[in-house]
Amino acid sequence: MKNVTFTTQRSLSRRAMLKGTGITLALPWLDAMSAAFAEDPKPPMRFIGILNYFSFHAPNLFPKEAGANYIATPYLEGLQPHRNEFTVISGLNHPEVRDGHSSDKSFFTGAPHPGSPSFKNTVSLDQLAADQLGRDTRYPSLNFSTSGAFSCSYTRSGVAIPPETSPARAFAKLFIDGTPAEVAEEVARVQEGRSILDRVAAEAKRLQKDVGAGDRDKLDQYFTSVRELEQRMVRSENFAKQPKPKPGVPIMKDPGSGEDTTRFGLMLEVARLAIQTDLTRIVTLYSVGTSKTPSKPGTSYAYHDLSHHGQDQGKLAQLAILERDLLLEWGRFIGRMKDARDGSSRLLDHTISVFGAGMGNASSHESTNLPILLSGGRFKHGQHLAHNPQDPPPLCNLWVQVLQQMGMEVAKFGTSNAESLTGLHV
């Protein structure tokens, strides 16, 4: 067994890691890194774009009132602890995108007619950002999906980037390395209730002694997050009890294909840790519901069936269970990004999160009045920006503002026009 090696200094490199057998554990931002990072004291901007395949039931999401004094709708009630950290945006659309589920291909690109046989996509928002902002991280971008080969990330040539669909593999990719045998050994340890943190425990304790009280709190919070994610995976059967895996066979078991919100939550937590440790600054996550019934109390239909509710009140009630849970997971993400520090400010302040859909009404496959939730990134929040759905601004106007907020000199993207969405800037 190799010894853990980590050398502490008066100042830590932004790329400092704890390393052990089969483990490479990146560290979150610490005050001890400030000296090494002094030449660029402004923290970098990050982006996580989340696309929900089956959209959200608009009456349960959009408030009737515009502005800061809106009354929370059923879907927003669970997000009220973070009310001042996000903005609801209604009335946007993509011009010439009226193609039902195919509209998702254009969500982060704005390319017209995605349902056409001759359709050719364009570069997605995340990949344009990754080209400029992803050069300084281990992964220029990460592209996750909860099911199948569905992707919402596209190259400059308009080619879909294959996503990682397994929370287990994503976790292993970020935190477990080495030979196949070493990876299998670490997975088996987690299956048995132990932690990857065990491999770096001694050096982690030594590091905690060498940093200030504030950094010790940050490390405790971070290590707790890693351990909680491991435990969530165990509970979801991501690391199900089974004989020790052998190299060459599947080493982890993911949630069942019908467990849409469980898989989404795990993927989102992996993404958060990747952002917090600066392994990447650009993430996309495609939440793709399935045609299998989840084992969630109160539901007896698959998410796909419920999305085609036809205004049936029973199905709408079940649909609300699934969609509220997705939004609660996003709220948990916001809360943890609020608590995490990034230099002298909050990580949330330097992370733009967008949660939306390519259809405004999944039941009728309408692609107007798209549901958009925006958080972080030093935008002005705590409000509902309501636009006229009869004269909708293009969603790409928002994408231009997102790119500009990330420090990019961009005047046009996709179908954007020269008009910015008002009310977003402090």
mmCIF file of C-alpha atoms in Angstrom, residues 27-177:
data_model
loop_
_atom_site.group_PDB
_atom_site.id
_atom_site.type_symbol
_atom_site.label_atom_id
_atom_site.label_comp_id
_atom_site.label_asym_id
_atom_site.label_seq_id
_atom_site.Cartn_x
_atom_site.Cartn_y
_atom_site.Cartn_z
ATOM 1 C CA LEU A 27 -9.474 20.740 -2.297
ATOM 2 C CA PRO A 28 -11.984 23.580 -2.150
ATOM 3 C CA TRP A 29 -10.830 27.184 -2.066
ATOM 4 C CA LEU A 30 -8.934 27.914 1.151
ATOM 5 C CA ASP A 31 -7.637 31.194 2.541
ATOM 6 C CA ALA A 32 -4.182 29.574 2.551
ATOM 7 C CA MET A 33 -4.362 29.614 -1.240
ATOM 8 C CA SER A 34 -4.759 33.391 -1.380
ATOM 9 C CA ALA A 35 -1.044 34.149 -1.591
ATOM 10 C CA ALA A 36 -0.533 31.712 -4.441
ATOM 11 C CA PHE A 37 -3.590 33.158 -6.170
ATOM 12 C CA ALA A 38 -2.668 36.795 -5.526
ATOM 13 C CA GLU A 39 -1.805 37.530 -9.131
ATOM 14 C CA ASP A 40 -5.488 36.991 -9.968
ATOM 15 C CA PRO A 41 -7.450 37.826 -6.815
ATOM 16 C CA LYS A 42 -10.820 37.839 -8.551
ATOM 17 C CA PRO A 43 -12.395 34.356 -8.354
ATOM 18 C CA PRO A 44 -13.290 32.819 -11.721
ATOM 19 C CA MET A 45 -16.871 32.516 -12.892
ATOM 20 C CA ARG A 46 -18.586 29.141 -13.258
ATOM 21 C CA PHE A 47 -21.672 27.933 -15.059
ATOM 22 C CA ILE A 48 -24.024 24.995 -14.629
ATOM 23 C CA GLY A 49 -26.851 24.651 -17.120
ATOM 24 C CA ILE A 50 -29.657 22.220 -16.303
ATOM 25 C CA LEU A 51 -32.270 21.126 -18.836
ATOM 26 C CA ASN A 52 -35.423 19.258 -17.811
ATOM 27 C CA TYR A 53 -36.754 17.061 -20.622
ATOM 28 C CA PHE A 54 -40.402 17.091 -19.530
ATOM 29 C CA SER A 55 -40.461 20.784 -18.635
ATOM 30 C CA PHE A 56 -42.504 21.973 -15.627
ATOM 31 C CA HIS A 57 -46.255 22.393 -15.302
ATOM 32 C CA ALA A 58 -46.439 26.157 -15.826
ATOM 33 C CA PRO A 59 -49.396 26.969 -13.497
ATOM 34 C CA ASN A 60 -47.482 25.337 -10.642
ATOM 35 C CA LEU A 61 -44.282 27.241 -11.465
ATOM 36 C CA PHE A 62 -44.937 30.757 -12.741
ATOM 37 C CA PRO A 63 -46.284 33.312 -10.251
ATOM 38 C CA LYS A 64 -49.246 35.415 -11.337
ATOM 39 C CA GLU A 65 -47.481 38.526 -10.086
ATOM 40 C CA ALA A 66 -44.383 40.088 -11.636
ATOM 41 C CA GLY A 67 -41.608 41.701 -9.628
ATOM 42 C CA ALA A 68 -40.187 41.053 -6.186
ATOM 43 C CA ASN A 69 -43.496 40.726 -4.317
ATOM 44 C CA TYR A 70 -44.787 37.670 -6.109
ATOM 45 C CA ILE A 71 -46.707 34.998 -4.201
ATOM 46 C CA ALA A 72 -44.873 31.689 -4.252
ATOM 47 C CA THR A 73 -46.508 29.016 -6.401
ATOM 48 C CA PRO A 74 -46.651 25.341 -5.352
ATOM 49 C CA TYR A 75 -43.353 24.603 -7.116
ATOM 50 C CA LEU A 76 -41.612 27.647 -5.646
ATOM 51 C CA GLU A 77 -42.719 27.104 -2.052
ATOM 52 C CA GLY A 78 -39.869 24.689 -1.368
ATOM 53 C CA LEU A 79 -37.367 27.216 -2.726
ATOM 54 C CA GLN A 80 -38.437 30.074 -0.444
ATOM 55 C CA PRO A 81 -35.421 29.714 1.900
ATOM 56 C CA HIS A 82 -33.417 30.795 -1.153
ATOM 57 C CA ARG A 83 -35.930 33.292 -2.553
ATOM 58 C CA ASN A 84 -33.388 36.108 -2.760
ATOM 59 C CA GLU A 85 -30.912 33.896 -4.619
ATOM 60 C CA PHE A 86 -32.883 33.109 -7.768
ATOM 61 C CA THR A 87 -35.048 34.718 -10.426
ATOM 62 C CA VAL A 88 -38.080 33.266 -12.206
ATOM 63 C CA ILE A 89 -38.217 34.283 -15.871
ATOM 64 C CA SER A 90 -41.333 33.742 -17.984
ATOM 65 C CA GLY A 91 -42.360 34.660 -21.511
ATOM 66 C CA LEU A 92 -39.161 33.667 -23.355
ATOM 67 C CA ASN A 93 -38.841 31.394 -26.353
ATOM 68 C CA HIS A 94 -36.535 30.361 -29.176
ATOM 69 C CA PRO A 95 -37.722 31.781 -32.533
ATOM 70 C CA GLU A 96 -38.389 29.095 -35.129
ATOM 71 C CA VAL A 97 -38.135 26.306 -32.562
ATOM 72 C CA ARG A 98 -41.534 24.573 -32.458
ATOM 73 C CA ASP A 99 -40.555 20.932 -32.491
ATOM 74 C CA GLY A 100 -41.776 19.304 -29.285
ATOM 75 C CA HIS A 101 -39.152 17.179 -27.589
ATOM 76 C CA SER A 102 -36.682 17.938 -30.384
ATOM 77 C CA SER A 103 -36.671 21.515 -29.109
ATOM 78 C CA ASP A 104 -34.307 20.421 -26.361
ATOM 79 C CA LYS A 105 -31.532 20.122 -28.949
ATOM 80 C CA SER A 106 -31.716 23.884 -29.362
ATOM 81 C CA PHE A 107 -32.109 24.886 -25.719
ATOM 82 C CA PHE A 108 -28.489 25.962 -25.223
ATOM 83 C CA THR A 109 -27.890 26.818 -28.902
ATOM 84 C CA GLY A 110 -30.985 28.537 -30.287
ATOM 85 C CA ALA A 111 -30.573 26.754 -33.634
ATOM 86 C CA PRO A 112 -33.864 26.800 -35.620
ATOM 87 C CA HIS A 113 -35.970 23.847 -36.738
ATOM 88 C CA PRO A 114 -34.429 21.055 -34.619
ATOM 89 C CA GLY A 115 -37.118 18.634 -35.808
ATOM 90 C CA SER A 116 -36.179 19.014 -39.457
ATOM 91 C CA PRO A 117 -34.470 16.053 -41.197
ATOM 92 C CA SER A 118 -31.797 18.468 -42.433
ATOM 93 C CA PHE A 119 -31.248 20.068 -39.019
ATOM 94 C CA LYS A 120 -27.677 20.931 -38.125
ATOM 95 C CA ASN A 121 -27.020 22.256 -34.666
ATOM 96 C CA THR A 122 -24.630 25.002 -33.630
ATOM 97 C CA VAL A 123 -22.320 25.427 -30.656
ATOM 98 C CA SER A 124 -23.986 25.343 -27.248
ATOM 99 C CA LEU A 125 -23.605 28.012 -24.613
ATOM 100 C CA ASP A 126 -21.499 25.815 -22.342
ATOM 101 C CA GLN A 127 -19.010 24.809 -25.029
ATOM 102 C CA LEU A 128 -18.517 28.389 -26.161
ATOM 103 C CA ALA A 129 -17.741 29.260 -22.551
ATOM 104 C CA ALA A 130 -15.506 26.208 -22.107
ATOM 105 C CA ASP A 131 -13.384 27.233 -25.092
ATOM 106 C CA GLN A 132 -12.361 30.391 -23.256
ATOM 107 C CA LEU A 133 -12.868 29.652 -19.576
ATOM 108 C CA GLY A 134 -12.096 25.941 -19.339
ATOM 109 C CA ARG A 135 -8.393 26.079 -20.094
ATOM 110 C CA ASP A 136 -7.241 26.325 -16.493
ATOM 111 C CA THR A 137 -9.092 23.340 -15.054
ATOM 112 C CA ARG A 138 -8.551 19.603 -15.216
ATOM 113 C CA TYR A 139 -11.795 19.228 -17.167
ATOM 114 C CA PRO A 140 -12.711 22.088 -19.537
ATOM 115 C CA SER A 141 -16.334 21.033 -19.102
ATOM 116 C CA LEU A 142 -18.433 18.175 -17.761
ATOM 117 C CA ASN A 143 -21.554 16.947 -19.525
ATOM 118 C CA PHE A 144 -23.991 14.832 -17.505
ATOM 119 C CA SER A 145 -27.321 13.223 -18.352
ATOM 120 C CA THR A 146 -29.605 11.124 -16.189
ATOM 121 C CA SER A 147 -30.664 8.696 -18.909
ATOM 122 C CA GLY A 148 -29.575 7.238 -22.223
ATOM 123 C CA ALA A 149 -27.466 9.113 -24.730
ATOM 124 C CA PHE A 150 -29.407 12.372 -24.486
ATOM 125 C CA SER A 151 -27.081 15.378 -24.602
ATOM 126 C CA CYS A 152 -27.658 19.118 -24.381
ATOM 127 C CA SER A 153 -24.038 20.043 -25.128
ATOM 128 C CA TYR A 154 -22.811 20.619 -28.696
ATOM 129 C CA THR A 155 -19.435 21.360 -30.288
ATOM 130 C CA ARG A 156 -18.716 24.198 -32.699
ATOM 131 C CA SER A 157 -19.518 21.728 -35.470
ATOM 132 C CA GLY A 158 -22.939 21.078 -33.952
ATOM 133 C CA VAL A 159 -22.056 17.552 -32.860
ATOM 134 C CA ALA A 160 -23.619 16.280 -29.630
ATOM 135 C CA ILE A 161 -21.067 15.533 -26.915
ATOM 136 C CA PRO A 162 -21.749 12.112 -25.365
ATOM 137 C CA PRO A 163 -22.754 12.633 -21.727
ATOM 138 C CA GLU A 164 -21.828 10.715 -18.615
ATOM 139 C CA THR A 165 -25.064 9.047 -17.501
ATOM 140 C CA SER A 166 -23.903 7.271 -14.349
ATOM 141 C CA PRO A 167 -23.490 9.161 -11.050
ATOM 142 C CA ALA A 168 -21.272 6.307 -9.904
ATOM 143 C CA ARG A 169 -18.903 6.578 -12.857
ATOM 144 C CA ALA A 170 -18.867 10.366 -12.552
ATOM 145 C CA PHE A 171 -17.923 10.084 -8.874
ATOM 146 C CA ALA A 172 -15.185 7.575 -9.679
ATOM 147 C CA LYS A 173 -13.861 9.715 -12.527
ATOM 148 C CA LEU A 174 -13.446 12.721 -10.260
ATOM 149 C CA PHE A 175 -12.246 11.107 -7.046
ATOM 150 C CA ILE A 176 -10.888 7.628 -7.740
ATOM 151 C CA ASP A 177 -7.976 6.895 -10.028
#
